[in-house]
CSV table of C-alpha atoms and ligand atoms in Angstrom, one decimal:
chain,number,residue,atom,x,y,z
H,1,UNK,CA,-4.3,-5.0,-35.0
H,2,UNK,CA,-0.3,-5.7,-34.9
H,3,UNK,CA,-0.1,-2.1,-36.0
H,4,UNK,CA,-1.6,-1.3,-32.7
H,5,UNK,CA,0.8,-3.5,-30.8
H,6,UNK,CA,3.4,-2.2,-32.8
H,7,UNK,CA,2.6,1.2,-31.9
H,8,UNK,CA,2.0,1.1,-28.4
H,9,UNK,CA,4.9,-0.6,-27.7
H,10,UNK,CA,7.1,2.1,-29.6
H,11,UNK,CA,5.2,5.3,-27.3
H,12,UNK,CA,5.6,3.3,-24.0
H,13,UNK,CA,9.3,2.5,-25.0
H,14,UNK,CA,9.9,6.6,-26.0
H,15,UNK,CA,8.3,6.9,-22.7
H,16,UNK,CA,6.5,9.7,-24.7
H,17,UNK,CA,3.0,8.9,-23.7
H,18,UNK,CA,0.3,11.7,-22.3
H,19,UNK,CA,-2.7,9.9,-22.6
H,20,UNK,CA,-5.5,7.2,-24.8
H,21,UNK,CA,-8.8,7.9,-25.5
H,22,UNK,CA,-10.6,5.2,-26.8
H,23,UNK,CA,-14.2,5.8,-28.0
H,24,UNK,CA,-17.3,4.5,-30.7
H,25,UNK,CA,-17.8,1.4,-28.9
H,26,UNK,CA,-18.8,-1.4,-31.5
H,27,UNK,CA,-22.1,-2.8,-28.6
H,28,UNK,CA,-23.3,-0.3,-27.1
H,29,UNK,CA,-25.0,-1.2,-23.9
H,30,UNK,CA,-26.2,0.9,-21.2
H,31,UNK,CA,-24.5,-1.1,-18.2
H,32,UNK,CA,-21.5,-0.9,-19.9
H,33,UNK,CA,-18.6,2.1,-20.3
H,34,UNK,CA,-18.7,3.2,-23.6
H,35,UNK,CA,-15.4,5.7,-23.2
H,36,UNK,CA,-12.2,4.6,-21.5
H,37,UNK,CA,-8.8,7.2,-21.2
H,38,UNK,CA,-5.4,6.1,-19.9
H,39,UNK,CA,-2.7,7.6,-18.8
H,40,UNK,CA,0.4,7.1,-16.5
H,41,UNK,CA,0.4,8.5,-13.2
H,42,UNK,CA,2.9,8.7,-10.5
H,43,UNK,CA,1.6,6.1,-7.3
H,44,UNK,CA,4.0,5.4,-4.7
H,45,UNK,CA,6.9,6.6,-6.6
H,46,UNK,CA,6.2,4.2,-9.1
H,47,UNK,CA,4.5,5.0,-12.7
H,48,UNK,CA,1.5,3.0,-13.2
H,49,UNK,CA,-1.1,3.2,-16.1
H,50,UNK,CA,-4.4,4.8,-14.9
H,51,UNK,CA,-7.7,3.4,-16.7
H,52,UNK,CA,-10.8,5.7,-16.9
H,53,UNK,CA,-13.7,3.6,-17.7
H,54,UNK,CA,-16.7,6.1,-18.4
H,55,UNK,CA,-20.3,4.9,-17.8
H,56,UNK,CA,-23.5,6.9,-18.3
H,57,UNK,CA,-23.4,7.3,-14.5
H,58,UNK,CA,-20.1,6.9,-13.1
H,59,UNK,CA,-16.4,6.4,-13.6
H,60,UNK,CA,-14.4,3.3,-12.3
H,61,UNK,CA,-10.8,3.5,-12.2
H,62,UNK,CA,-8.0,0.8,-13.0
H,63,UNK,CA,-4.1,1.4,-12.2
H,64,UNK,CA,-2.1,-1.4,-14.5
H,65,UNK,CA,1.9,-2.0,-14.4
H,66,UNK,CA,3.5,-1.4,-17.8
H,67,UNK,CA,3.6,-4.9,-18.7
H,68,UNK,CA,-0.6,-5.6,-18.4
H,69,UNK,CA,-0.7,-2.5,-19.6
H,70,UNK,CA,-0.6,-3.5,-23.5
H,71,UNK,CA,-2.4,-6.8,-22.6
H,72,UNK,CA,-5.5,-4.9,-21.8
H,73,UNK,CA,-5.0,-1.8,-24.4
H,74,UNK,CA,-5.6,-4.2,-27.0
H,75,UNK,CA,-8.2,-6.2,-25.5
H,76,UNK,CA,-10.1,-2.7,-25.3
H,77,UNK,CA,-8.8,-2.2,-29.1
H,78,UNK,CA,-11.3,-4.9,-30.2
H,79,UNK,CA,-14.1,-3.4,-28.1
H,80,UNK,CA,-13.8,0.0,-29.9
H,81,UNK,CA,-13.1,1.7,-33.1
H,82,UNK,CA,-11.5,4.6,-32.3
H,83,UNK,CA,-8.8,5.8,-30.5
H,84,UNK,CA,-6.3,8.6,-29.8
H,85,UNK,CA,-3.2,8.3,-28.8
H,86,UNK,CA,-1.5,11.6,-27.2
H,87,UNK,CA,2.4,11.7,-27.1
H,88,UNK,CA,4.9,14.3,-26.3
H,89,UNK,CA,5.7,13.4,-30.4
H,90,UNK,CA,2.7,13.4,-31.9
H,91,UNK,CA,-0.9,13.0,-31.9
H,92,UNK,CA,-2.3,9.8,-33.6
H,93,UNK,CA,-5.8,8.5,-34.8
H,94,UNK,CA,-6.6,4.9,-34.6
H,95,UNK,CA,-10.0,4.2,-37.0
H,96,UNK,CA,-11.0,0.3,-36.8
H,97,UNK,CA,-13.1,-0.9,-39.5
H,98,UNK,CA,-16.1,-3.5,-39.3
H,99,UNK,CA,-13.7,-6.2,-40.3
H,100,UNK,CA,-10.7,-5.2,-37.9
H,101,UNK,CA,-8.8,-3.2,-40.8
H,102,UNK,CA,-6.9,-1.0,-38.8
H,103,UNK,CA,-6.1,2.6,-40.3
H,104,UNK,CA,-3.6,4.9,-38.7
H,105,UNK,CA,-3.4,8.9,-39.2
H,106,UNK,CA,-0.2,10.7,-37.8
H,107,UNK,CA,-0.6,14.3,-37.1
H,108,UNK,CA,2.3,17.1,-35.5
H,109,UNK,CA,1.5,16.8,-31.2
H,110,UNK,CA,-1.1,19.3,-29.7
H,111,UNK,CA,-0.9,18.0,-26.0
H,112,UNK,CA,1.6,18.6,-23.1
H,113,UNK,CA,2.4,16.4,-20.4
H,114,UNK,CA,2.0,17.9,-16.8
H,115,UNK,CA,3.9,16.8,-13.5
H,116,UNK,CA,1.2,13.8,-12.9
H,117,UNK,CA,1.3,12.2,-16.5
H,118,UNK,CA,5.5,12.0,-16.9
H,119,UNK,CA,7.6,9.5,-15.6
H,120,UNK,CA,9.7,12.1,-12.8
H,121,UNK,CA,12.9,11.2,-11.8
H,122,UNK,CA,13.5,11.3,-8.2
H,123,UNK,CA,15.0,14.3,-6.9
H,124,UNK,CA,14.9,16.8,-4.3
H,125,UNK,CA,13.5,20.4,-4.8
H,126,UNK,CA,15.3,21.9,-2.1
H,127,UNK,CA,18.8,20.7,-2.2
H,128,UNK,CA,21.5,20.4,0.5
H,129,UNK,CA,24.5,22.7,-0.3
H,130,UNK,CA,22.6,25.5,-1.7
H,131,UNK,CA,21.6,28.2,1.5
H,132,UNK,CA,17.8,28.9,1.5
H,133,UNK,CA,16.5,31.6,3.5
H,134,UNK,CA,13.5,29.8,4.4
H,135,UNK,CA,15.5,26.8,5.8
H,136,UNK,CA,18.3,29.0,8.0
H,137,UNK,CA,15.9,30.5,10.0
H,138,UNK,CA,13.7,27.8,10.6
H,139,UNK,CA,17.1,25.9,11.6
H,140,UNK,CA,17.0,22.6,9.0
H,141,UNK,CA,20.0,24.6,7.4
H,142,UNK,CA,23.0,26.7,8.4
H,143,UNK,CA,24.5,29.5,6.4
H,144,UNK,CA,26.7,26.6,4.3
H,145,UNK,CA,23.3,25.0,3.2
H,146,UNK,CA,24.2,22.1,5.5
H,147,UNK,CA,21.8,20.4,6.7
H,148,UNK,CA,21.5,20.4,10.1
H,149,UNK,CA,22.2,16.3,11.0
H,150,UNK,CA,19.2,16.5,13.4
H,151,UNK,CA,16.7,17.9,10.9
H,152,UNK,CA,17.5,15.7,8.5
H,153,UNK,CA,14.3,13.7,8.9
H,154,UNK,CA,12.2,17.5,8.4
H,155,UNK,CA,14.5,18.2,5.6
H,156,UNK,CA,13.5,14.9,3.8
H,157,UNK,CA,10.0,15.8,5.1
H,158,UNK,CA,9.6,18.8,3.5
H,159,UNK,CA,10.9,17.6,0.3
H,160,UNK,CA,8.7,14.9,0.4
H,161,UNK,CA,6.1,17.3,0.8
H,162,UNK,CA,7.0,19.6,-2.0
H,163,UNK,CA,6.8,16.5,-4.3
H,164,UNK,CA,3.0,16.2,-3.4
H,165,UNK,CA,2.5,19.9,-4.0
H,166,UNK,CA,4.4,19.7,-7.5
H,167,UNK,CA,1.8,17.2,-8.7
H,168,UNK,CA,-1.2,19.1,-8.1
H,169,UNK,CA,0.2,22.2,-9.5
H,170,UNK,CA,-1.9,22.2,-12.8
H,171,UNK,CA,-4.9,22.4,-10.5
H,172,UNK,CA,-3.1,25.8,-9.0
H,173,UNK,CA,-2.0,27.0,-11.6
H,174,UNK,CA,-3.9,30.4,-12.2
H,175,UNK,CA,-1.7,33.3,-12.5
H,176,UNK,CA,-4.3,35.8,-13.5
H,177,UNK,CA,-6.3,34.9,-10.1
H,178,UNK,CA,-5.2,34.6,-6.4
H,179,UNK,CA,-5.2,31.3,-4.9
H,180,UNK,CA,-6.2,31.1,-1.5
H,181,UNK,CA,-5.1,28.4,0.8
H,182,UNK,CA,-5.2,27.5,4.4
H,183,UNK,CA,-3.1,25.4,6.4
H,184,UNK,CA,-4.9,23.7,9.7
H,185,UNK,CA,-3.2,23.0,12.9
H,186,UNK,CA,0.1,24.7,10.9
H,187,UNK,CA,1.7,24.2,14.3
H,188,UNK,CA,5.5,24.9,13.7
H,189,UNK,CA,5.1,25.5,10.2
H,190,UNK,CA,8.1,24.2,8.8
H,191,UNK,CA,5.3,22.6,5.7
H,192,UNK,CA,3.4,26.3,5.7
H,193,UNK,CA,6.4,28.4,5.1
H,194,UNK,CA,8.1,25.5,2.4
H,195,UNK,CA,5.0,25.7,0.7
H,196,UNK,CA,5.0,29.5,0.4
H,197,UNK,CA,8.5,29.6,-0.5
H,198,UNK,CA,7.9,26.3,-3.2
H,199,UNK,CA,4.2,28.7,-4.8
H,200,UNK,CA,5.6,32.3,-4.2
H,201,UNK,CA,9.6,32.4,-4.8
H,202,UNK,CA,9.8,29.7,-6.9
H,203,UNK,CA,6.6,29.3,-8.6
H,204,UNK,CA,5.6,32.7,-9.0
H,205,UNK,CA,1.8,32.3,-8.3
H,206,UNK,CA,-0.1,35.0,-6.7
H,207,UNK,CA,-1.3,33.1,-3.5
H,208,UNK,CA,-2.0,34.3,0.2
H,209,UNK,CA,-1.7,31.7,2.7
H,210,UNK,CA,-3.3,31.4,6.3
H,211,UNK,CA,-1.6,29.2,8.7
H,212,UNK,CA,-4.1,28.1,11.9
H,213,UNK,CA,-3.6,26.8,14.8
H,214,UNK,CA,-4.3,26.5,19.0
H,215,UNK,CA,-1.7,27.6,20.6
H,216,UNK,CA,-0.5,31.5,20.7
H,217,UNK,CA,3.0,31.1,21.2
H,218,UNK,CA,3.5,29.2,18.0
H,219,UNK,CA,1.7,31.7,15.5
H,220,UNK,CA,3.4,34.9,17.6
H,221,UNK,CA,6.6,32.9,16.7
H,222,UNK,CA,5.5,32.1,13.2
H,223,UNK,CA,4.5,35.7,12.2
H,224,UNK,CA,7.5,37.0,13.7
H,225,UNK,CA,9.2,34.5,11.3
H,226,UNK,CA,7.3,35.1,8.2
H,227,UNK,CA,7.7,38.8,9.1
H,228,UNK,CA,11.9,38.5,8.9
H,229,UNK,CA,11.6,36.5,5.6
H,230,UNK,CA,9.5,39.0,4.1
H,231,UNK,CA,6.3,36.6,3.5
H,232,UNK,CA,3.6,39.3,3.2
H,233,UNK,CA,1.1,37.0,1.8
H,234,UNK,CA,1.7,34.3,4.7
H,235,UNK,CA,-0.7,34.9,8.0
H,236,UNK,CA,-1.2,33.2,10.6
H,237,UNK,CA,-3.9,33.2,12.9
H,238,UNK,CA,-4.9,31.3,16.2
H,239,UNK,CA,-8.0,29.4,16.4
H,240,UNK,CA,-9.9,26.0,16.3
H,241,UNK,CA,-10.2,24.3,13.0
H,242,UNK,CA,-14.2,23.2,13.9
H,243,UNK,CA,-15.1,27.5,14.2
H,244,UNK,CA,-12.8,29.3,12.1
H,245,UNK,CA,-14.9,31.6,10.1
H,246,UNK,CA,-12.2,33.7,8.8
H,247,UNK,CA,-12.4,33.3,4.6
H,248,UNK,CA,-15.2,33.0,2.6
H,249,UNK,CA,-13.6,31.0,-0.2
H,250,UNK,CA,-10.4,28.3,-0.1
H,251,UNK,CA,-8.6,27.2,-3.0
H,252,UNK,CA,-6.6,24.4,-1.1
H,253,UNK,CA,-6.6,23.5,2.2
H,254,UNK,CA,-3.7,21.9,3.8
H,255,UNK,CA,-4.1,19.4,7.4
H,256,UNK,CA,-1.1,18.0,7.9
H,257,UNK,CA,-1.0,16.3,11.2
H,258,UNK,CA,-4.0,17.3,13.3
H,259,UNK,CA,-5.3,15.1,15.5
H,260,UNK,CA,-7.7,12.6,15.3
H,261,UNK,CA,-11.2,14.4,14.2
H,262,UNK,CA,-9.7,17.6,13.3
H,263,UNK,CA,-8.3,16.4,10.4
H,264,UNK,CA,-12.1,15.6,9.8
H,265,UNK,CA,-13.5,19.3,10.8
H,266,UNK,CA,-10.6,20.5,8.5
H,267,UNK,CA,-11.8,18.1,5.3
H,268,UNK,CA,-15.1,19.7,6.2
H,269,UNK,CA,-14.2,23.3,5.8
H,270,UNK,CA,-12.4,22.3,2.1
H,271,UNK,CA,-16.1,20.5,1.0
H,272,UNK,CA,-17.7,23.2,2.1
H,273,UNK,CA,-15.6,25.8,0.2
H,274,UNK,CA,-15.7,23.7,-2.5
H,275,UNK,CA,-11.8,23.6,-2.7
H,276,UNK,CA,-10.2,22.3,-5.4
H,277,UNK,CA,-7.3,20.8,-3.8
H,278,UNK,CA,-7.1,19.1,-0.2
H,279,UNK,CA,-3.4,17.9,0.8
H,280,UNK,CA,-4.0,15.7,4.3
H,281,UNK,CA,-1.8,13.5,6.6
H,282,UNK,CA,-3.7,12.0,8.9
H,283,UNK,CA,-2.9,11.4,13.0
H,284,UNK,CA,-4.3,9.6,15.8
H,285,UNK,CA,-6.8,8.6,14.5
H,286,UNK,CA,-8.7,7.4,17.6
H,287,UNK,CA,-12.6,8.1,16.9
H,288,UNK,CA,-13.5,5.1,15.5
H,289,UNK,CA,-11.3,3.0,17.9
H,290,UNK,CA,-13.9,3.3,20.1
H,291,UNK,CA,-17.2,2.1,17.7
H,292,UNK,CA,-15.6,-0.7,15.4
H,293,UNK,CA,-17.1,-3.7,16.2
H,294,UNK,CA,-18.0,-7.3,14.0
H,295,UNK,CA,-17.9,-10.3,14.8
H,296,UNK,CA,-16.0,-12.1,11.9
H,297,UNK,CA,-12.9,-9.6,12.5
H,298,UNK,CA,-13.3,-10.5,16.4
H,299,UNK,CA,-9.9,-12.2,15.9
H,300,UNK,CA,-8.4,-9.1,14.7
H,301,UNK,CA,-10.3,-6.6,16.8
H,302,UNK,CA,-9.3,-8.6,20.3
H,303,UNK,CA,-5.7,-7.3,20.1
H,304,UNK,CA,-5.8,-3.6,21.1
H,305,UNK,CA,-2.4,-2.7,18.7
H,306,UNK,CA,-4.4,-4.9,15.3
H,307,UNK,CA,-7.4,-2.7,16.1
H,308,UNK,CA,-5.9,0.5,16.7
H,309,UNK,CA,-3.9,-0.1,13.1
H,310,UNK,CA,-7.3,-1.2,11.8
H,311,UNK,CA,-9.2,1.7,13.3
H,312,UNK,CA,-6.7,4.0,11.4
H,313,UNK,CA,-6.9,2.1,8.1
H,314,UNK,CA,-10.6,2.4,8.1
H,315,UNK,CA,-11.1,5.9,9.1
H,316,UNK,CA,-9.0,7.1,6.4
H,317,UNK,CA,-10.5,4.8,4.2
H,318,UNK,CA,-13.8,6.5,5.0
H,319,UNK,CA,-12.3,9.8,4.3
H,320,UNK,CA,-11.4,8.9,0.9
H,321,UNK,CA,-14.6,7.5,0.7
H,322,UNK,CA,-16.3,10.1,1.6
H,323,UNK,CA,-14.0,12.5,-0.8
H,324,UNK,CA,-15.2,10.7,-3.5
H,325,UNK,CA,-18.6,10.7,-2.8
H,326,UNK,CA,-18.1,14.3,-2.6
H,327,UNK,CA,-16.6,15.0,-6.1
H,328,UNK,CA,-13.3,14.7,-5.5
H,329,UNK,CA,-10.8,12.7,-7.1
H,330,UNK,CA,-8.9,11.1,-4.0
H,331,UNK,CA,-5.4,9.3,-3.6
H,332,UNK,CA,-3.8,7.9,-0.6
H,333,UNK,CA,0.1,7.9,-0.9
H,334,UNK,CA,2.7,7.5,0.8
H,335,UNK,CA,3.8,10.3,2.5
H,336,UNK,CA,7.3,9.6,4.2
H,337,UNK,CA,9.3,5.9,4.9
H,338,UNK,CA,7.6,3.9,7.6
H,339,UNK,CA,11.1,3.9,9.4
H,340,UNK,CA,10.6,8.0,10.5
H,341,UNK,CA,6.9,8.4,11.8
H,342,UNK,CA,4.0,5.7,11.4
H,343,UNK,CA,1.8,8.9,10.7
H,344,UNK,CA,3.0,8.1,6.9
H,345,UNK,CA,-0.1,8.5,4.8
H,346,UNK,CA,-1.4,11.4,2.8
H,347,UNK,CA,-4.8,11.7,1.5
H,348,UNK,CA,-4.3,13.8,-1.8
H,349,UNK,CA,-8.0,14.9,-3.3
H,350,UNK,CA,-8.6,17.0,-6.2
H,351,UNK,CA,-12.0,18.5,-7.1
H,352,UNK,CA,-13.3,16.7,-10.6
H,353,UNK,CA,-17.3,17.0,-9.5
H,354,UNK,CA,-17.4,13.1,-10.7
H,355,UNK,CA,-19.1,11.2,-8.5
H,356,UNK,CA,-19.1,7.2,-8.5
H,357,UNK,CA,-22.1,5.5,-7.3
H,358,UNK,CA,-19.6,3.0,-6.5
H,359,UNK,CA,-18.0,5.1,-3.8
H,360,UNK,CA,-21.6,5.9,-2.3
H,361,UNK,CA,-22.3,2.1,-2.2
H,362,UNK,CA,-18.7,1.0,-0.8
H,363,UNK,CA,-19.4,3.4,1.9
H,364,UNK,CA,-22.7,2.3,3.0
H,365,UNK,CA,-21.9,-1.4,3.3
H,366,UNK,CA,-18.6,-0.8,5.3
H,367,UNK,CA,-20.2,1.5,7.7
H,368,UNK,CA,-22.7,-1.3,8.1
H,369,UNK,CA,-20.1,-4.0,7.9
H,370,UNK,CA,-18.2,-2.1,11.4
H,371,UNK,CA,-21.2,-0.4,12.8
H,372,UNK,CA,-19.4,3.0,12.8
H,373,UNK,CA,-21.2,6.2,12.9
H,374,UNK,CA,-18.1,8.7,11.3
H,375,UNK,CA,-17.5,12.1,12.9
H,376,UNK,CA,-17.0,13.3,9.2
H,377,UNK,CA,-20.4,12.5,8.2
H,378,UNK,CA,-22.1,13.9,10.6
H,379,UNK,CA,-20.5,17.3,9.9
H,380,UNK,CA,-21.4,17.1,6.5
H,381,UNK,CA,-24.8,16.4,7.2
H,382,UNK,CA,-27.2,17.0,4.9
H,383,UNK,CA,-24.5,17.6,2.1
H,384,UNK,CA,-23.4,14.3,2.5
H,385,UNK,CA,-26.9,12.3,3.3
H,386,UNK,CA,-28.4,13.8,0.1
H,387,UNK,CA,-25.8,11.9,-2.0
H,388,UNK,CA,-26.5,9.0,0.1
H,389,UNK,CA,-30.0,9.1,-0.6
M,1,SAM,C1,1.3,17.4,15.4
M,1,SAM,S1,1.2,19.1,15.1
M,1,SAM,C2,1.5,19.2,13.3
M,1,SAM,C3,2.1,20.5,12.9
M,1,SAM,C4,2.3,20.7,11.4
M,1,SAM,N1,1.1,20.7,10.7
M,1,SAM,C5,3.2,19.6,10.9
M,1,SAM,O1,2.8,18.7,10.3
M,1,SAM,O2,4.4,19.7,11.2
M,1,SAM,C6,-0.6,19.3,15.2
M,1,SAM,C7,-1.0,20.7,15.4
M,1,SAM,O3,-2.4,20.8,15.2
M,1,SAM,C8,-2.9,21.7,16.1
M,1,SAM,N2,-4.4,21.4,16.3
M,1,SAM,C9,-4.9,20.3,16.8
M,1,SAM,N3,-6.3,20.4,16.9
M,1,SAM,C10,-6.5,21.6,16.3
M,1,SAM,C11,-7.8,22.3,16.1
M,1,SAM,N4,-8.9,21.8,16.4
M,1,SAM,N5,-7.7,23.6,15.6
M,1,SAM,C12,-6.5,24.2,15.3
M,1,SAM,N6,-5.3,23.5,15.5
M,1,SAM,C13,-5.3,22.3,16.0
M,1,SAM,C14,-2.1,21.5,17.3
M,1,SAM,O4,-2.1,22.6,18.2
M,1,SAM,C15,-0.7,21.2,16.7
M,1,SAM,O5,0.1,22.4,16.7
């Protein structure tokens, strides 16, 4: 096994590792996983080691730090005896006999690593210094490039945002089909417009984008904008999150700051187009504010500024949750520093149609831990009860 080790140490230290499969467990016992993958990810700006542990009927999910990261890799070695071990180097094969003899086949690399499996190095993708269109006439830049010192904060904000986007882009990433996204209560647009100029002008992809929101002065302003930058696949269009009718399919819907249950009616509208990819901050969240109640968190729940911040952790716990339960992969992250806007959280979800009886269990004992009867459920309905069956 210190060939393992040996290994394993050597790909984590090359920082060349895309992912483990390890598989032909030696027990093989129904209650138990009988497939586990690893791979890094990006959480919170920091590069963890996801575990995939595969059951017959759902998947439970592990994030380690590098260094109980080899710990448990080799516990899982004696549990299986094979593994593959993907590297930006090459590809190996790990074959474990009977009596632990421990065989090792090197062949030339046949995987690549995307955006989520590498170890990025922090850095904007729009830079100061360099004039962008986009950014002049929104007015976070001047001609210069400079960033305006009073924007700074959206500046950083859109970066930020990009970042997210850059991640998911392997689940975008069609170029011989059009990707159709939407962006709910768009308000301003600053997000809408960096988001068309991060797909369109810099990615190349062939998308069409809708922006929606309430108020008419804000999309006459923002077509007239889109209009001057030459954005012919950018729309946007005035109307209520709940109703809007206006597309019958939705690659990726965006929600970035729309109060309290719209952000629910907007995850809603994604499940029910089956979206692939759903980008969310959260705000306000004041529905459940008003139906959390237990008795053991009484000391918690008597001070209206501990239960507001409780209300808000649980409803977008429930949102994941519910993601989940849905099919969706689901990751809350950070969105920007707690120091600019408390409304810092973004729920990232991506469509893998695995669903973790976990999730639906988790989600029925803390609805009956709080007593809470979830706007987002009941929207769902009968998509969402079935599963909860
Ligand atoms: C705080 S702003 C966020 C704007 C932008 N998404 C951002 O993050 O910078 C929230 C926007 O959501 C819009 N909004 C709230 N409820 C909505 C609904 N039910 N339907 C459409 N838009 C809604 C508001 O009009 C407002 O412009």
């Amino acid at each position: 096994m210190d060939k393992i080790h040996e290994l394993v140490e050597k790909i984590l230290k090359e920082e060349s590792l895309i992912y483990f499969v390890l598989s032909n467990i030696r027990k093989k016992d129904p209650e138990m996983y009988d497939k586990v993958t690893i791979r890094p990810v990006i959480l919170k700006d920091k590069k963890v080691y996801q575990f995939t542990y595969n059951y017959q009927k759902k998947v439970n999910h592990e994030n380690l730090k590098e260094e109980e990261m080899i710990e448990k890799v080799m516990t899982l070695f004696e549990q299986f005896k094979q593994g593959q071990i993907f590297t930006n180097e090459a590809d190996y094969q790990i074959l474990i006999s009977k009596k632990f003899k421990v065989k090792i086949l090197k062949k030339p690399p046949t995987k690549e690593a995307t955006n989520l499996e590498h170890n990025r190095k922090k850095k904007y993708i729009l830079s100061e210094g360099k004039p962008n269109p986009f950014l002049i006439r929104l007015g976070v830049m001047n001609e210069k490039g400079k960033v305006l010192a009073k924007k700074f904060d959206k500046f950083r904000q859109i970066n930020r945002f990009l970042e997210m986007v850059e991640d998911i882009m392997p689940y975008l990433n069609k170029k011989e089909k059009r990707v159709n996204i939407i962006d709910f209560g768009c308000g301003k647009s600053y997000l809408t417009f960096a988001l068309y100029h991060y797909l369109v002008e810099v990615s190349k992809l062939n998308v069409n984008i809708i922006g929606l929101d309430l108020k008419k002065d804000v999309i006459r302003d923002c077509n007239e904008i889109a209009k001057d930058l030459g954005y012919e696949d950018l729309k946007f269009m005035i109307g209520d999150i709940e109703h809007f009718t206006g597309v019958d399919k939705v690659d990726m819907v965006v929600t970035l700051h729309a109060c309290d249950t719209a952000t629910d009616a907007a995850l809603t509208k994604a499940i029910e187009w089956d979206a692939e990819v759903i980008l969310s901050v959260p705000c306000c969240q004041h529905e459940l504010f008003r139906q959390i109640h237990n008795d053991v968190m009484k000391p918690i729940l008597k001070h209206g500024i501990l239960k507001e911040r409780m209300s808000a952790i649980v409803t977008d716990s429930i949102r994941a949750n519910i993601l989940e339960i849905m099919g969706y992969q689901t990751q809350i992250l950070e969105f920007i520093d707690m120091e600019h806007t408390p409304k810092n959280l973004l729920i990232r979800a991506v469509k893998t149609n695995t669903v973790s009886c976990e999730s639906i269990e988790e989600y029925k004992k803390l609805k009956a831990f709080l007593g809470v009867d979830p706007y987002f459920e009941r929207a769902l309905g009968d998509r969402l009860y079935e599963k909860l069956k």
